[in-house]
C-alpha atoms as one frame of an Amber mdcrd trajectory, in Angstrom:
protein
 166.924 -98.383-153.333 165.591 -94.935-151.696 167.670 -91.858-151.679 168.300
 -92.476-148.006 169.709 -95.685-148.583 172.430 -94.459-150.956 175.873 -93.126
-149.820 174.195 -89.612-148.696 177.752 -87.817-148.423 178.996 -88.450-152.081
 176.086 -88.174-154.106 176.540 -84.503-155.128 180.109 -84.878-155.425 179.878
 -87.525-158.059 177.577 -85.142-159.854 179.883 -82.332-159.817 182.931 -84.473
-161.133 181.107 -85.737-164.185 179.960 -82.216-164.874 183.544 -81.010-164.477
 185.077 -83.739-166.861 183.384 -83.687-170.207 186.747 -83.583-171.852 187.946
 -86.998-170.259 184.950 -88.953-171.498 185.147 -87.083-175.018 188.881 -88.366
-175.078 188.160 -91.704-174.051 185.355 -92.268-176.452 187.444 -90.621-179.412
 190.496 -93.019-178.593 188.001 -95.749-178.804 186.928 -95.152-182.300 190.618
 -94.456-183.688 191.315 -98.061-182.215 188.643 -99.710-184.185 189.967-101.524
-187.608 188.676 -99.920-191.017 186.412-102.343-192.531 186.652-101.061-196.175
 190.438-101.221-196.104 190.508-104.536-194.886 188.085-105.395-197.784 190.739
-104.366-200.215 193.693-105.856-198.547 193.399-109.313-199.923 196.761-108.750
-201.793 198.658-108.712-198.106 199.792-112.102-197.172 200.830-111.207-193.681
 197.638-110.459-191.234 197.858-106.727-189.619 198.858-106.968-185.959 195.685
-105.829-183.972 195.891-103.615-180.679 198.116-100.988-179.310 200.916-101.270
-176.764 201.070 -99.012-173.855 204.331 -97.413-174.835 202.823 -96.560-178.236
 199.576 -95.245-176.598 201.605 -92.854-174.246 203.693 -91.652-177.444 200.683
 -91.065-179.685 198.359 -89.904-177.062 200.756 -87.918-174.799 198.928 -84.614
-174.782 195.606 -86.169-174.426 196.752 -88.106-171.177 198.599 -85.061-169.623
 195.307 -83.338-170.051 193.514 -86.304-168.436 195.584 -86.436-165.499 195.417
 -82.718-165.076 191.721 -82.771-164.980 191.903 -85.631-162.471 194.220 -83.711
-160.104 191.994 -80.520-160.147 188.927 -82.595-159.679 190.792 -84.148-156.536
 191.710 -80.719-155.518 188.099 -79.812-155.912 186.836 -82.264-154.113 189.255
 -81.718-151.006 188.467 -77.971-150.880 184.974 -78.556-151.371 184.911 -80.663
-147.995 186.864 -78.332-146.251 184.659 -75.675-147.392 181.559 -77.763-146.448
 182.665 -78.468-142.903 182.939 -74.822-142.159 180.529 -72.935-140.206 178.325
 -70.641-142.706 177.259 -67.032-142.517 173.632 -66.466-142.567 173.676 -63.124
-141.125 173.014 -61.630-144.332 169.636 -63.738-144.604 167.798 -61.611-141.801
 165.168 -59.264-143.421 163.710 -56.887-141.074 160.441 -54.713-141.336 159.461
 -51.766-138.932 155.837 -51.021-138.529 153.725 -48.652-136.248 154.326 -45.224
-135.184 157.224 -43.350-133.422 158.107 -44.352-129.999 155.631 -47.461-130.105
 157.015 -48.890-133.347 157.423 -52.686-133.717 160.035 -54.747-135.515 159.350
 -58.224-137.190 161.653 -60.522-139.271 161.829 -63.673-141.094 162.549 -65.643
-137.991 160.922 -68.931-139.190 163.022 -68.503-142.551 166.520 -68.124-140.265
 165.517 -71.400-138.018 164.819 -73.156-141.237 168.289 -72.123-142.728 169.863
 -73.325-139.421 168.198 -76.584-139.511 169.097 -77.093-143.418 172.964 -76.029
-142.654 173.112 -78.658-139.850 171.582 -81.635-141.784 174.134 -80.786-144.187
 177.078 -80.590-142.042 175.926 -83.850-140.454 176.310 -85.789-144.094 172.796
 -85.410-145.439 172.740 -84.153-149.201 170.285 -81.178-150.301 167.210 -82.989
-151.165 167.507 -85.083-147.710 168.443 -81.775-145.753 165.169 -80.038-147.004
 162.930 -82.789-146.619 164.007 -83.145-143.050 163.327 -79.313-142.612 160.139
 -79.605-143.830 159.247 -82.564-141.479 158.464 -84.947-144.272 157.379 -87.975
-142.545 158.632 -90.431-145.197 162.209 -89.041-144.735 161.903 -89.579-141.076
 160.483 -93.087-141.651 163.599 -93.614-143.587 165.975 -92.422-141.611 164.752
 -94.458-138.495 165.386 -97.615-140.578 169.105 -96.790-140.826 171.353 -96.952
-137.814 173.924 -94.527-139.444 171.313 -92.164-140.689 170.006 -92.141-137.008
 173.219 -91.248-135.691 173.610 -88.496-138.510 170.091 -86.970-137.420 170.823
 -86.803-133.664 174.326 -85.071-134.609 172.377 -82.720-136.729 169.854 -81.960
-133.998 172.450 -81.372-131.426 173.861 -78.614-133.752 170.634 -77.111-134.253
 169.802 -76.698-130.430 173.368 -75.254-129.984 172.252 -72.239-131.760 170.183
 -69.306-130.573 169.367 -66.035-132.627 167.348 -62.739-131.372 166.959 -59.161
-131.808 167.614 -57.150-128.395 164.541 -55.089-129.114 161.624 -55.466-131.021
 159.002 -52.976-129.675 158.339 -49.442-128.286 161.051 -48.144-130.994 161.602
 -44.781-132.575 163.136 -43.705-135.896 166.880 -43.572-135.453 166.985 -46.235
-132.873 169.674 -49.138-133.516 168.700 -52.779-132.895 171.388 -55.743-133.078
 170.558 -59.294-134.256 172.746 -61.715-132.497 173.574 -65.364-133.357 175.286
 -67.334-130.599 176.191 -71.017-130.196 177.766 -72.868-127.459 179.257 -75.391
-129.640 182.295 -75.389-131.796 180.765 -77.870-134.267 177.856 -75.446-134.963
 176.758 -75.495-138.752 176.372 -71.576-138.667 178.803 -68.703-137.478 178.285
 -66.605-134.163 178.107 -63.004-135.462 175.959 -59.856-135.182 174.541 -57.306
-137.539 173.220 -53.765-136.210 169.752 -52.344-138.210 168.746 -48.607-137.702
 164.932 -48.171-137.155 163.324 -46.116-139.987 159.861 -45.431-141.800 157.774
 -45.357-138.704 154.811 -43.137-138.902 154.250 -39.912-136.833 151.359 -39.902
-134.507 148.499 -37.191-134.855 148.616 -34.918-131.709 145.331 -34.743-129.733
 145.007 -31.812-127.291 144.228 -32.936-123.877 142.372 -29.202-123.263 139.809
 -30.172-126.118 139.255 -33.440-124.387 138.412 -31.673-121.245 135.665 -29.410
-123.166 134.058 -32.817-124.168 134.117 -34.077-120.730 134.332 -31.042-118.193
 134.968 -31.579-114.430 132.276 -30.080-112.243 132.441 -29.047-108.624 129.584
 -29.205-106.212 129.173 -28.814-102.314 130.364 -25.723-100.847 133.488 -23.786
-100.377 135.737 -25.668 -98.314 133.656 -29.068 -98.498 133.510 -29.377-102.530
 133.890 -32.411-104.608 135.154 -32.922-107.988 133.029 -34.780-110.602 134.122
 -35.858-114.329 131.281 -35.599-117.125 130.840 -38.717-118.835 130.131 -39.170
-122.259 127.101 -41.639-123.046 128.126 -45.077-123.977 131.643 -44.389-123.797
 134.519 -44.923-121.423 135.753 -41.694-119.793 138.514 -39.803-121.154 139.969
 -39.195-117.626 140.641 -40.332-114.060 141.312 -38.512-110.967 144.912 -38.830
-109.923 145.849 -41.998-108.200 142.241 -42.907-108.909 141.108 -40.989-105.886
 138.296 -38.422-106.067 139.181 -35.101-103.913 136.954 -33.951-101.485 136.769
 -30.964 -99.221 137.606 -28.686-101.967 137.770 -24.674-102.018 137.784 -22.312
-104.567 141.551 -22.011-105.815 142.464 -25.429-105.237 143.841 -27.612-108.054
 142.341 -31.248-109.263 145.135 -32.964-111.554 143.269 -35.618-113.951 145.237
 -38.383-116.022 144.144 -39.656-119.229 142.727 -42.891-118.603 145.093 -45.856
-120.034 142.061 -47.148-122.083 141.574 -44.246-123.917 145.121 -43.881-124.463
 145.621 -47.154-126.051 142.071 -46.297-127.944 143.782 -43.429-129.476 147.107
 -45.082-130.524 145.203 -47.785-132.383 143.843 -44.990-134.508 147.342 -43.506
-134.891 146.882 -40.725-132.411 148.386 -39.524-128.987 147.491 -36.947-126.495
 149.755 -34.207-126.044 150.098 -34.468-122.184 149.132 -37.341-120.014 148.129
 -35.197-117.100 145.837 -31.734-116.991 145.349 -29.515-114.044 141.850 -28.059
-113.326 141.157 -25.169-110.903 138.514 -25.415-108.555 135.925 -22.408-108.786
 132.180 -21.681-108.449 131.532 -23.314-104.821 129.359 -21.434-102.688 129.964
 -20.406 -99.115 127.630 -22.146 -96.556 126.466 -18.652 -95.484 124.708 -18.471
 -98.788 122.644 -21.547 -98.049 119.493 -19.849 -96.557 117.981 -23.073 -94.641
 121.400 -24.296 -93.613 120.958 -23.320 -90.060 117.445 -25.289 -90.141 119.382
 -28.538 -90.862 121.872 -27.840 -88.228 118.744 -27.388 -85.571 116.999 -30.845
 -86.788 120.178 -32.430 -85.432 119.576 -31.040 -82.035 116.062 -32.260 -82.128
 116.998 -35.427 -83.438 119.425 -36.303 -80.874 117.178 -35.215 -77.762 114.144
 -37.471 -79.163 116.616 -40.595 -78.933 117.378 -39.584 -75.273 114.294 -38.638
 -73.170 114.412 -38.719 -69.558 112.071 -41.165 -67.331 111.672 -41.496 -63.994
 114.277 -44.497 -63.707 117.257 -42.898 -65.713 118.232 -39.321 -67.223 120.269
 -38.216 -70.117 122.689 -35.225 -70.415 123.589 -34.318 -73.951 126.855 -32.247
 -74.726 127.741 -31.188 -78.484 131.490 -32.060 -79.245 130.953 -30.451 -82.599
 129.562 -30.934 -86.051 130.986 -32.310 -89.400 129.965 -32.039 -92.808 130.765
 -33.960 -96.301 129.230 -33.730 -99.709 128.104 -36.958-101.253 128.122 -36.901
-105.093 124.772 -37.874-106.729 124.100 -38.791-110.336 120.455 -37.221-109.790
 120.522 -34.410-112.384 117.807 -32.656-110.323 120.240 -31.945-107.707 124.007
 -31.317-107.084 124.532 -34.090-104.673 123.762 -34.829-101.214 124.867 -32.851
 -97.905 125.724 -35.067 -94.748 125.552 -33.093 -91.613 126.164 -34.456 -88.373
 126.640 -33.545 -84.640 128.680 -35.337 -82.316 127.311 -35.575 -78.645 128.792
 -36.618 -75.312 125.765 -38.532 -73.988 125.774 -39.164 -70.042 123.329 -41.656
 -68.789 122.706 -41.890 -65.179 120.456 -44.186 -63.225 120.801 -44.288 -59.391
 124.054 -44.630 -58.615 125.095 -45.929 -62.194 126.695 -43.620 -64.875 127.919
 -44.301 -68.287 129.399 -42.094 -70.833 129.086 -42.773 -74.680 129.927 -40.615
 -77.786 127.335 -40.530 -80.521 126.327 -38.664 -83.707 123.226 -37.604 -84.885
 122.073 -35.841 -88.236 120.626 -35.683 -91.832 121.487 -35.949 -95.444 119.547
 -33.575 -97.401 119.808 -32.912-101.342 121.563 -29.640-102.331 118.975 -28.360
-105.124 120.184 -26.242-107.993 118.767 -23.097-106.347 121.500 -23.425-103.661
 119.162 -24.367-100.791 118.700 -27.984 -99.006 115.827 -30.041 -99.563 114.794
 -30.457 -95.772 111.422 -32.222 -96.615 113.298 -35.205 -98.129 116.148 -35.140
 -95.703 117.075 -38.710 -94.233 118.378 -39.447 -90.746 121.875 -40.528 -90.027
 123.206 -41.916 -86.340 125.609 -44.209 -84.657 125.539 -47.011 -82.143 128.251
 -44.745 -79.983 131.441 -45.210 -78.694 133.370 -44.661 -75.470 136.410 -43.373
 -77.627 135.931 -39.733 -78.703 139.156 -39.663 -80.697 138.555 -42.879 -82.482
 135.145 -41.883 -83.284 136.621 -38.760 -84.892 139.084 -40.739 -87.094 136.482
 -42.919 -88.300 134.445 -39.945 -89.359 137.752 -38.384 -91.119 138.316 -41.633
 -93.028 134.603 -41.480 -94.231 135.357 -37.876 -95.700 133.712 -35.682 -93.058
 135.271 -32.336 -92.245 134.886 -30.321 -89.220 131.934 -27.841 -89.879 132.963
 -24.271 -88.683 129.933 -22.374 -88.631 130.600 -18.531 -89.824 127.922 -15.956
 -89.087 126.784 -13.878 -91.909 128.409 -10.334 -92.096
């Protein structure tokens, strides 16, 4: 007969009663020995004519063994009380809050909490199996998902009912910490056990733990990082752009604020950089953290356009380009009227230059043929490299033009979206 086919509720109790009443066993054995006839005395009693009466009456036994019987009855009474008390205790929900063991790891403000959640879950299961009627060994086997134990349970309807009851108790209990991450020393975290059943095997209770033993981060200066990957400014005063120097084969330390490169900068402006999230996480994995997630850099070193010796030559090329595209004929004529010039600086990775300058001029183009007339707005211009000496490489300049539009304001808005700014020509003093 397997252990699951015995009466599972009383196995341990029988063992306990046997352990608790050794005096009872010893007294009974002693009484039995005293009741046995003495063989040597019988051999010497040949002279006795009447045979000795065998056995002892109940009254005689009560008179001669009164103390022993009282002791036995007292032991039995105590055993009954213990049995009842044990059953009452065993039916009450148990506290497991002191079974929770926490561990804090990581660094200040980003610390993590781990605890013996699997052990707590197993304890809840074991107590639930016990309360449902399984004994210690059976409960442990079920907690361990022993296939043999489950097979034996499945063959016994009574055990199946006990198992279903235990599983209902288990699912009625939930436990968790209110916080397990982003912790700092001194924080308090609370472990809570809840249940929606009055028959649960464990108590609903709480316990608070204080966060401790988290390590301090090593501070990294944002200013020092900026020295490794400095910000450079190219273009002209009022038309400058910012660029972040990147380290070879490494992710950049900084991004422009809102991931938008500032343009049309002038000397004295400030540019805000943010430390990249990727780099912050990389530092944290090494136990380091930046002292500031943002840094401001002042724009400086941009030259004025009047200092570019051949800039006027680029502007004249725009005029020549537009006229070459609108030559009069015997059938039609063109009238070109400048509506202003626009400038933007294009960042360039070519170390031989400081980027490109794109200078365009918008024209009002009036086409006439007989009694027909049409007005369109077009722009023509060039892109030229800005050399290290501050001049433009006009020989390698490339043409820029548009198909044209009947809406001048719409064209201006389009240019602004593309980063162009009105070019205000200043005469040399």
